[in-house]
Amino acid sequence: MTATLQEEIAARLKGKDFLGLVDYTKEEIEYLIALGIDLKSKLKAGETYQPLKGKTLGMIFEKSSTRTRVSFEVGIYQLGGQPLFLSKNDLQLGRGEPISDTAQVLSRYLDGIMIRTFGHKRVVELARAATVPVINGLSDLSHPCQALADYQTILEKKGRLQGLKVAYIGDGNNMLHSLLVGASKLGIDFAAASPEGYDADPEMVAIAKENARKSGSNVRLVRDPREAAEGADVIYTDVWASMGFEEEQKEREKAFANYQVNEELAKYAKPDYLFMHCLPAHRGEEVSEGVIDGPNSIIFDQAENRLHAQKAIMAAIM
């Protein structure tokens, strides 16, 4: 990427919302990944970099969190800014104030807003009414911050992205959507295996397939996890019952019984495959302990990169 193109992208991202990778071009995603790697290098070298000095990020949490809250709080602090944690119970949202009113009020106080919530419509409504950049920390449709950190991690480990194969085994949830769209834009082959009734959102799949047609990558949705894992450079999984679906746990355990990522399934991937999980994990359910704690697992590297990827997002758009 030339210096001129980097400058163009940097100018383009200022003030832009980060609601999903679907809204970002291949070059913009690559720019954010490169920036995340650069900020990580600066931090490891002990170099102070504070482009957001004097700025404040408001963080709305309607879903509980470990990685999202800590990485955003630490990230904005390292960039010179201040975090402001706002739980649903702390805001008038909990008493029925329209999210558009909340957005307009918070925009008068803050320089950016991160929201972690349930329905994606709330993220869109917040961004539409806000006059400061809005970051999607997670919604039921999309988890773009995690996907960005994941592709940064894969690039660091494999030295490239284009031409690799990522296999996703499990629920057609927000994590699958973001990984799928990101892969299709970055030229990564992607195969997802989910049981019947737990497929990815058809609209997200259609978007990914159109992206893949342009990038030259291959996107496939299959039923057999072995078919998805065949020749994979990366095997990725997530919990069978995401937050908000806990009451379906027993039902999902039956549906996903043949979708565990274990040593037998891993034999279908390349010998140097990477195992990834966005965490928290249920060891013994979606993944065996031998895989998640094995030599191919990079789950804590990808967890760490949430900090660096999100710093890149904040530095770019705020």
Tab-separated table of C-alpha atoms in Angstrom:
chain	number	residue	atom	x	y	z
A	1	MET	CA	0.000	0.000	0.000
A	2	THR	CA	1.515	3.307	-1.096
A	3	ALA	CA	1.935	6.261	1.261
A	4	THR	CA	-0.516	8.256	-0.848
A	5	LEU	CA	-3.184	5.560	-0.555
A	6	GLN	CA	-2.582	5.339	3.194
A	7	GLU	CA	-3.151	9.077	3.508
A	8	GLU	CA	-6.325	8.846	1.448
A	9	ILE	CA	-7.687	6.031	3.594
A	10	ALA	CA	-6.720	7.801	6.831
A	11	ALA	CA	-8.625	10.903	5.704
A	12	ARG	CA	-11.601	8.792	4.643
A	13	LEU	CA	-11.873	6.992	7.994
A	14	LYS	CA	-11.916	10.094	10.179
A	15	GLY	CA	-15.363	10.354	11.726
A	16	LYS	CA	-16.595	7.122	10.127
A	17	ASP	CA	-18.681	4.653	12.136
A	18	PHE	CA	-17.394	1.102	12.638
A	19	LEU	CA	-20.588	-0.957	12.598
A	20	GLY	CA	-19.429	-3.909	10.505
A	21	LEU	CA	-16.749	-5.014	8.054
A	22	VAL	CA	-19.486	-4.959	5.431
A	23	ASP	CA	-19.146	-1.148	5.397
A	24	TYR	CA	-15.362	-1.194	4.850
A	25	THR	CA	-13.387	-1.814	1.685
A	26	LYS	CA	-10.585	-4.367	1.388
A	27	GLU	CA	-8.023	-1.531	1.498
A	28	GLU	CA	-9.618	0.027	4.579
A	29	ILE	CA	-9.612	-3.289	6.430
A	30	GLU	CA	-5.976	-3.884	5.470
A	31	TYR	CA	-5.131	-0.354	6.624
A	32	LEU	CA	-6.695	-1.007	10.062
A	33	ILE	CA	-4.889	-4.349	10.382
A	34	ALA	CA	-1.562	-2.718	9.515
A	35	LEU	CA	-2.259	0.101	11.969
A	36	GLY	CA	-3.077	-2.420	14.705
A	37	ILE	CA	0.231	-4.197	14.094
A	38	ASP	CA	2.072	-0.865	14.163
A	39	LEU	CA	0.417	0.228	17.425
A	40	LYS	CA	1.210	-3.168	18.935
A	41	SER	CA	4.867	-2.727	17.952
A	42	LYS	CA	4.947	0.769	19.480
A	43	LEU	CA	3.497	-0.548	22.741
A	44	LYS	CA	5.936	-3.469	22.942
A	45	ALA	CA	8.820	-1.038	22.330
A	46	GLY	CA	7.628	1.201	25.167
A	47	GLU	CA	6.857	4.050	22.783
A	48	THR	CA	4.151	6.498	23.848
A	49	TYR	CA	1.573	7.255	21.173
A	50	GLN	CA	-1.379	9.391	22.260
A	51	PRO	CA	-3.335	10.784	19.294
A	52	LEU	CA	-6.553	10.834	21.360
A	53	LYS	CA	-5.255	12.920	24.238
A	54	GLY	CA	-8.140	14.798	25.852
A	55	LYS	CA	-10.816	12.681	24.142
A	56	THR	CA	-13.428	10.478	25.811
A	57	LEU	CA	-15.020	7.226	24.665
A	58	GLY	CA	-18.437	6.386	26.112
A	59	MET	CA	-18.987	2.623	26.342
A	60	ILE	CA	-22.592	1.404	26.492
A	61	PHE	CA	-22.892	-2.170	27.752
A	62	GLU	CA	-26.249	-3.924	27.463
A	63	LYS	CA	-24.417	-7.265	27.420
A	64	SER	CA	-21.791	-8.299	29.945
A	65	SER	CA	-18.182	-8.534	28.818
A	66	THR	CA	-14.605	-9.337	29.750
A	67	ARG	CA	-12.464	-8.794	26.646
A	68	THR	CA	-14.522	-5.982	25.110
A	69	ARG	CA	-14.671	-3.845	28.238
A	70	VAL	CA	-11.064	-4.299	29.355
A	71	SER	CA	-9.533	-3.927	25.874
A	72	PHE	CA	-11.487	-0.754	25.077
A	73	GLU	CA	-10.790	0.814	28.479
A	74	VAL	CA	-7.079	0.044	28.334
A	75	GLY	CA	-6.902	0.939	24.643
A	76	ILE	CA	-8.391	4.436	24.896
A	77	TYR	CA	-6.216	5.085	27.968
A	78	GLN	CA	-3.045	4.079	26.087
A	79	LEU	CA	-4.057	6.387	23.221
A	80	GLY	CA	-4.250	9.286	25.676
A	81	GLY	CA	-8.023	9.384	26.097
A	82	GLN	CA	-10.468	8.463	28.832
A	83	PRO	CA	-13.041	5.645	28.969
A	84	LEU	CA	-16.519	6.080	30.444
A	85	PHE	CA	-18.349	2.845	31.307
A	86	LEU	CA	-22.126	3.092	30.902
A	87	SER	CA	-24.202	0.075	31.832
A	88	LYS	CA	-27.842	-0.142	30.823
A	89	ASN	CA	-28.801	0.470	34.452
A	90	ASP	CA	-26.712	3.664	34.531
A	91	LEU	CA	-28.526	5.224	31.583
A	92	GLN	CA	-32.060	6.357	30.935
A	93	LEU	CA	-32.125	3.681	28.227
A	94	GLY	CA	-33.015	1.332	31.060
A	95	ARG	CA	-36.129	3.435	31.732
A	96	GLY	CA	-37.270	3.615	28.139
A	97	GLU	CA	-35.521	6.688	26.700
A	98	PRO	CA	-35.301	6.339	22.896
A	99	ILE	CA	-31.816	5.373	21.782
A	100	SER	CA	-31.849	8.269	19.309
A	101	ASP	CA	-32.291	10.752	22.195
A	102	THR	CA	-29.477	9.091	24.119
A	103	ALA	CA	-27.272	9.289	21.011
A	104	GLN	CA	-27.847	13.000	20.547
A	105	VAL	CA	-27.209	13.791	24.208
A	106	LEU	CA	-24.045	11.676	24.450
A	107	SER	CA	-22.736	13.247	21.241
A	108	ARG	CA	-22.667	16.602	23.062
A	109	TYR	CA	-20.344	15.155	25.724
A	110	LEU	CA	-18.245	12.469	24.045
A	111	ASP	CA	-15.827	12.041	21.141
A	112	GLY	CA	-16.884	8.488	20.368
A	113	ILE	CA	-19.384	5.843	21.464
A	114	MET	CA	-18.949	2.072	21.678
A	115	ILE	CA	-22.023	-0.099	22.169
A	116	ARG	CA	-22.294	-3.792	23.019
A	117	THR	CA	-25.901	-4.853	22.698
A	118	PHE	CA	-28.409	-7.392	21.389
A	119	GLY	CA	-30.352	-6.318	18.297
A	120	HIS	CA	-28.223	-4.804	15.519
A	121	LYS	CA	-30.984	-2.286	14.843
A	122	ARG	CA	-30.028	-0.523	18.084
A	123	VAL	CA	-26.477	-0.050	16.825
A	124	VAL	CA	-27.748	1.374	13.546
A	125	GLU	CA	-30.211	3.704	15.304
A	126	LEU	CA	-27.502	4.930	17.650
A	127	ALA	CA	-25.117	5.643	14.777
A	128	ARG	CA	-27.808	7.337	12.697
A	129	ALA	CA	-28.640	9.808	15.489
A	130	ALA	CA	-25.136	10.344	16.881
A	131	THR	CA	-22.826	13.057	15.576
A	132	VAL	CA	-19.677	11.299	16.825
A	133	PRO	CA	-18.255	7.979	15.565
A	134	VAL	CA	-20.010	4.835	16.809
A	135	ILE	CA	-18.246	1.472	17.217
A	136	ASN	CA	-20.113	-1.823	17.279
A	137	GLY	CA	-18.607	-3.718	20.215
A	138	LEU	CA	-20.974	-6.610	19.445
A	139	SER	CA	-24.528	-7.109	18.268
A	140	ASP	CA	-26.535	-10.219	17.483
A	141	LEU	CA	-25.706	-9.744	13.789
A	142	SER	CA	-22.064	-8.740	13.862
A	143	HIS	CA	-18.842	-8.786	15.898
A	144	PRO	CA	-16.470	-6.767	13.674
A	145	CYS	CA	-13.916	-5.836	16.345
A	146	GLN	CA	-13.252	-9.499	17.049
A	147	ALA	CA	-12.999	-10.384	13.356
A	148	LEU	CA	-10.538	-7.541	12.724
A	149	ALA	CA	-8.354	-8.748	15.606
A	150	ASP	CA	-8.603	-12.312	14.298
A	151	TYR	CA	-7.383	-11.441	10.813
A	152	GLN	CA	-4.562	-9.397	12.319
A	153	THR	CA	-3.582	-12.492	14.316
A	154	ILE	CA	-3.716	-14.785	11.283
A	155	LEU	CA	-1.552	-12.357	9.292
A	156	GLU	CA	1.012	-12.230	12.104
A	157	LYS	CA	1.156	-16.029	12.320
A	158	LYS	CA	0.965	-16.945	8.629
A	159	GLY	CA	2.596	-13.909	7.005
A	160	ARG	CA	-0.273	-13.509	4.550
A	161	LEU	CA	-4.056	-13.630	4.277
A	162	GLN	CA	-4.929	-13.999	0.618
A	163	GLY	CA	-5.160	-17.612	-0.482
A	164	LEU	CA	-5.465	-19.089	3.002
A	165	LYS	CA	-8.437	-21.253	3.977
A	166	VAL	CA	-10.441	-20.597	7.151
A	167	ALA	CA	-12.881	-23.262	8.347
A	168	TYR	CA	-15.597	-22.249	10.791
A	169	ILE	CA	-17.367	-25.028	12.659
A	170	GLY	CA	-20.530	-24.209	14.597
A	171	ASP	CA	-23.392	-21.788	14.991
A	172	GLY	CA	-24.327	-19.350	12.216
A	173	ASN	CA	-24.028	-16.406	14.570
A	174	ASN	CA	-22.571	-12.878	14.681
A	175	MET	CA	-19.034	-14.257	14.774
A	176	LEU	CA	-19.538	-16.285	11.628
A	177	HIS	CA	-21.075	-13.290	9.845
A	178	SER	CA	-18.119	-11.000	10.553
A	179	LEU	CA	-15.493	-13.624	9.752
A	180	LEU	CA	-17.327	-14.547	6.553
A	181	VAL	CA	-17.591	-10.981	5.273
A	182	GLY	CA	-14.004	-10.187	6.247
A	183	ALA	CA	-12.628	-13.276	4.517
A	184	SER	CA	-14.574	-12.593	1.328
A	185	LYS	CA	-13.142	-9.075	1.115
A	186	LEU	CA	-9.575	-10.075	1.947
A	187	GLY	CA	-9.342	-12.905	-0.582
A	188	ILE	CA	-9.463	-15.709	1.991
A	189	ASP	CA	-11.198	-18.997	1.161
A	190	PHE	CA	-13.874	-19.710	3.743
A	191	ALA	CA	-15.884	-22.831	4.555
A	192	ALA	CA	-18.502	-22.943	7.306
A	193	ALA	CA	-20.180	-26.076	8.652
A	194	SER	CA	-23.362	-25.649	10.682
A	195	PRO	CA	-26.216	-28.050	11.480
A	196	GLU	CA	-29.573	-27.565	9.809
A	197	GLY	CA	-31.565	-24.784	11.445
A	198	TYR	CA	-28.457	-22.915	12.611
A	199	ASP	CA	-27.240	-21.432	9.334
A	200	ALA	CA	-25.765	-17.979	8.807
A	201	ASP	CA	-28.055	-15.091	7.892
A	202	PRO	CA	-28.892	-15.424	4.145
A	203	GLU	CA	-28.302	-11.722	3.506
A	204	MET	CA	-24.822	-11.869	5.033
A	205	VAL	CA	-24.042	-14.977	2.988
A	206	ALA	CA	-25.190	-13.265	-0.220
A	207	ILE	CA	-22.989	-10.240	0.541
A	208	ALA	CA	-20.001	-12.489	1.237
A	209	LYS	CA	-20.474	-14.464	-1.975
A	210	GLU	CA	-20.611	-11.255	-4.009
A	211	ASN	CA	-17.449	-10.017	-2.297
A	212	ALA	CA	-15.757	-13.355	-2.954
A	213	ARG	CA	-16.624	-13.143	-6.646
A	214	LYS	CA	-14.752	-9.839	-6.799
A	215	SER	CA	-11.778	-10.886	-4.674
A	216	GLY	CA	-11.348	-14.306	-6.247
A	217	SER	CA	-11.858	-16.218	-3.017
A	218	ASN	CA	-14.214	-19.133	-2.412
A	219	VAL	CA	-17.074	-19.105	0.114
A	220	ARG	CA	-18.882	-22.349	0.916
A	221	LEU	CA	-21.498	-23.376	3.470
A	222	VAL	CA	-21.685	-27.110	4.145
A	223	ARG	CA	-23.178	-29.527	6.657
A	224	ASP	CA	-20.187	-31.842	7.154
A	225	PRO	CA	-17.537	-30.340	9.480
A	226	ARG	CA	-14.913	-32.644	7.938
A	227	GLU	CA	-15.590	-31.193	4.515
A	228	ALA	CA	-15.170	-27.679	5.905
A	229	ALA	CA	-11.956	-28.565	7.751
A	230	GLU	CA	-10.341	-30.301	4.766
A	231	GLY	CA	-7.032	-28.564	3.989
A	232	ALA	CA	-7.778	-25.633	6.321
A	233	ASP	CA	-5.078	-23.244	7.487
A	234	VAL	CA	-7.314	-22.102	10.346
A	235	ILE	CA	-10.102	-23.849	12.265
A	236	TYR	CA	-12.391	-21.509	14.164
A	237	THR	CA	-15.291	-22.220	16.482
A	238	ASP	CA	-17.552	-20.471	18.972
A	239	VAL	CA	-19.909	-21.496	21.767
A	240	TRP	CA	-23.010	-23.409	20.716
A	241	ALA	CA	-25.354	-21.125	22.657
A	242	SER	CA	-24.362	-17.459	22.402
A	243	MET	CA	-25.380	-14.851	24.960
A	244	GLY	CA	-29.156	-14.513	24.882
A	245	PHE	CA	-29.701	-18.127	23.791
A	246	GLU	CA	-28.799	-19.870	27.058
A	247	GLU	CA	-32.309	-21.324	27.411
A	248	GLU	CA	-31.614	-23.339	24.224
A	249	GLN	CA	-28.455	-24.944	25.649
A	250	LYS	CA	-29.771	-28.529	25.930
A	251	GLU	CA	-31.447	-28.390	22.535
A	252	ARG	CA	-28.303	-27.012	20.941
A	253	GLU	CA	-26.085	-29.622	22.572
A	254	LYS	CA	-28.046	-32.271	20.654
A	255	ALA	CA	-27.984	-30.351	17.354
A	256	PHE	CA	-24.240	-29.652	17.558
A	257	ALA	CA	-23.152	-33.036	18.941
A	258	ASN	CA	-21.204	-33.845	15.758
A	259	TYR	CA	-19.690	-30.371	15.440
A	260	GLN	CA	-17.077	-30.455	18.173
A	261	VAL	CA	-13.592	-29.367	17.107
A	262	ASN	CA	-11.435	-32.194	18.421
A	263	GLU	CA	-8.256	-34.047	17.556
A	264	GLU	CA	-10.056	-36.271	15.039
A	265	LEU	CA	-11.551	-33.329	13.129
A	266	ALA	CA	-8.239	-31.445	13.215
A	267	LYS	CA	-6.609	-34.264	11.219
A	268	TYR	CA	-8.471	-32.982	8.148
A	269	ALA	CA	-6.755	-29.592	8.385
A	270	LYS	CA	-3.158	-28.836	7.449
A	271	PRO	CA	-0.599	-30.035	10.027
A	272	ASP	CA	0.334	-26.436	10.871
A	273	TYR	CA	-3.277	-25.244	11.165
A	274	LEU	CA	-4.179	-22.589	13.718
A	275	PHE	CA	-7.011	-23.121	16.175
A	276	MET	CA	-9.013	-20.008	17.061
A	277	HIS	CA	-11.914	-19.228	19.397
A	278	CYS	CA	-13.284	-15.789	20.268
A	279	LEU	CA	-13.825	-16.851	23.921
A	280	PRO	CA	-15.269	-17.510	26.398
A	281	ALA	CA	-15.012	-21.206	25.555
A	282	HIS	CA	-16.864	-24.188	26.952
A	283	ARG	CA	-14.115	-26.782	27.036
A	284	GLY	CA	-15.484	-30.223	26.260
A	285	GLU	CA	-18.437	-28.852	24.295
A	286	GLU	CA	-17.593	-26.991	21.068
A	287	VAL	CA	-13.886	-27.806	21.452
A	288	SER	CA	-11.914	-30.551	23.176
A	289	GLU	CA	-9.359	-29.641	25.804
A	290	GLY	CA	-6.679	-31.317	23.696
A	291	VAL	CA	-7.266	-28.849	20.855
A	292	ILE	CA	-7.857	-25.626	22.766
A	293	ASP	CA	-4.825	-26.227	24.990
A	294	GLY	CA	-2.756	-27.839	22.235
A	295	PRO	CA	0.235	-26.508	20.259
A	296	ASN	CA	-1.905	-25.227	17.354
A	297	SER	CA	-4.084	-23.058	19.577
A	298	ILE	CA	-3.572	-19.281	19.418
A	299	ILE	CA	-6.631	-18.229	21.405
A	300	PHE	CA	-4.752	-15.921	23.763
A	301	ASP	CA	-2.829	-14.243	20.953
A	302	GLN	CA	-6.115	-13.368	19.275
A	303	ALA	CA	-7.568	-12.226	22.597
A	304	GLU	CA	-4.586	-9.901	23.084
A	305	ASN	CA	-5.053	-8.479	19.604
A	306	ARG	CA	-8.494	-7.187	20.542
A	307	LEU	CA	-6.574	-4.422	22.331
A	308	HIS	CA	-4.410	-3.533	19.341
A	309	ALA	CA	-7.129	-3.825	16.686
A	310	GLN	CA	-9.512	-1.654	18.682
A	311	LYS	CA	-6.805	0.918	19.293
A	312	ALA	CA	-6.424	1.054	15.515
A	313	ILE	CA	-10.160	1.590	15.071
A	314	MET	CA	-10.297	4.347	17.673
A	315	ALA	CA	-7.152	6.078	16.425
A	316	ALA	CA	-8.459	5.990	12.852
A	317	ILE	CA	-12.042	7.178	13.344
A	318	MET	CA	-11.815	9.350	16.487
